[in-house]
């Protein structure tokens, strides 16, 4: 699976858990998604 599919799965799981998730297009810091 590509990153898009992985991101969708992560978003679905964390959204179900009550998290707000945002993906970063800039991955220079090593974190490609952040929690709000």
mmCIF file with all atom_site columns, C-alpha atoms in Angstrom:
data_model
loop_
_atom_site.group_PDB
_atom_site.id
_atom_site.type_symbol
_atom_site.label_atom_id
_atom_site.label_alt_id
_atom_site.label_comp_id
_atom_site.label_asym_id
_atom_site.label_entity_id
_atom_site.label_seq_id
_atom_site.pdbx_PDB_ins_code
_atom_site.Cartn_x
_atom_site.Cartn_y
_atom_site.Cartn_z
_atom_site.occupancy
_atom_site.B_iso_or_equiv
_atom_site.pdbx_formal_charge
_atom_site.auth_seq_id
_atom_site.auth_comp_id
_atom_site.auth_asym_id
_atom_site.auth_atom_id
_atom_site.pdbx_PDB_model_num
ATOM 1  C CA . UNK A 1 1  ? 0.000   0.000  0.000  1.00 0.00 ? 1  UNK A CA 1
ATOM 2  C CA . UNK A 1 2  ? 1.089   3.566  -0.640 1.00 0.00 ? 2  UNK A CA 1
ATOM 3  C CA . UNK A 1 3  ? 1.463   6.317  1.886  1.00 0.00 ? 3  UNK A CA 1
ATOM 4  C CA . UNK A 1 4  ? -1.984  7.650  1.034  1.00 0.00 ? 4  UNK A CA 1
ATOM 5  C CA . UNK A 1 5  ? -3.580  4.358  2.104  1.00 0.00 ? 5  UNK A CA 1
ATOM 6  C CA . UNK A 1 6  ? -1.494  4.259  5.273  1.00 0.00 ? 6  UNK A CA 1
ATOM 7  C CA . UNK A 1 7  ? -2.454  7.837  6.090  1.00 0.00 ? 7  UNK A CA 1
ATOM 8  C CA . UNK A 1 8  ? -6.143  7.071  5.551  1.00 0.00 ? 8  UNK A CA 1
ATOM 9  C CA . UNK A 1 9  ? -5.914  4.100  7.918  1.00 0.00 ? 9  UNK A CA 1
ATOM 10 C CA . UNK A 1 10 ? -4.115  6.141  10.566 1.00 0.00 ? 10 UNK A CA 1
ATOM 11 C CA . UNK A 1 11 ? -6.593  9.004  10.244 1.00 0.00 ? 11 UNK A CA 1
ATOM 12 C CA . UNK A 1 12 ? -9.515  6.592  10.561 1.00 0.00 ? 12 UNK A CA 1
ATOM 13 C CA . UNK A 1 13 ? -8.123  4.925  13.691 1.00 0.00 ? 13 UNK A CA 1
ATOM 14 C CA . UNK A 1 14 ? -7.142  8.120  15.467 1.00 0.00 ? 14 UNK A CA 1
ATOM 15 C CA . UNK A 1 15 ? -10.352 9.871  14.494 1.00 0.00 ? 15 UNK A CA 1
ATOM 16 C CA . UNK A 1 16 ? -12.291 6.973  16.010 1.00 0.00 ? 16 UNK A CA 1
ATOM 17 C CA . UNK A 1 17 ? -10.177 7.408  19.142 1.00 0.00 ? 17 UNK A CA 1
ATOM 18 C CA . UNK A 1 18 ? -11.069 11.098 19.325 1.00 0.00 ? 18 UNK A CA 1
ATOM 19 C CA . UNK A 1 19 ? -7.837  12.564 17.915 1.00 0.00 ? 19 UNK A CA 1
ATOM 20 C CA . UNK A 1 20 ? -7.554  15.309 15.341 1.00 0.00 ? 20 UNK A CA 1
ATOM 21 C CA . UNK A 1 21 ? -4.822  14.392 12.888 1.00 0.00 ? 21 UNK A CA 1
ATOM 22 C CA . UNK A 1 22 ? -3.113  16.578 10.307 1.00 0.00 ? 22 UNK A CA 1
ATOM 23 C CA . UNK A 1 23 ? -0.579  15.384 7.758  1.00 0.00 ? 23 UNK A CA 1
ATOM 24 C CA . UNK A 1 24 ? 2.487   17.469 6.967  1.00 0.00 ? 24 UNK A CA 1
ATOM 25 C CA . UNK A 1 25 ? 3.698   17.781 3.392  1.00 0.00 ? 25 UNK A CA 1
ATOM 26 C CA . UNK A 1 26 ? 7.083   18.884 4.747  1.00 0.00 ? 26 UNK A CA 1
ATOM 27 C CA . UNK A 1 27 ? 8.821   15.842 6.200  1.00 0.00 ? 27 UNK A CA 1
ATOM 28 C CA . UNK A 1 28 ? 12.233  17.408 6.797  1.00 0.00 ? 28 UNK A CA 1
ATOM 29 C CA . UNK A 1 29 ? 11.710  17.173 10.551 1.00 0.00 ? 29 UNK A CA 1
ATOM 30 C CA . UNK A 1 30 ? 10.957  13.481 10.192 1.00 0.00 ? 30 UNK A CA 1
ATOM 31 C CA . UNK A 1 31 ? 7.331   13.748 11.281 1.00 0.00 ? 31 UNK A CA 1
ATOM 32 C CA . UNK A 1 32 ? 4.891   13.313 8.412  1.00 0.00 ? 32 UNK A CA 1
ATOM 33 C CA . UNK A 1 33 ? 1.803   13.768 10.560 1.00 0.00 ? 33 UNK A CA 1
ATOM 34 C CA . UNK A 1 34 ? 0.952   15.733 13.679 1.00 0.00 ? 34 UNK A CA 1
ATOM 35 C CA . UNK A 1 35 ? -1.711  15.592 16.353 1.00 0.00 ? 35 UNK A CA 1
ATOM 36 C CA . UNK A 1 36 ? -3.804  18.612 17.154 1.00 0.00 ? 36 UNK A CA 1
#
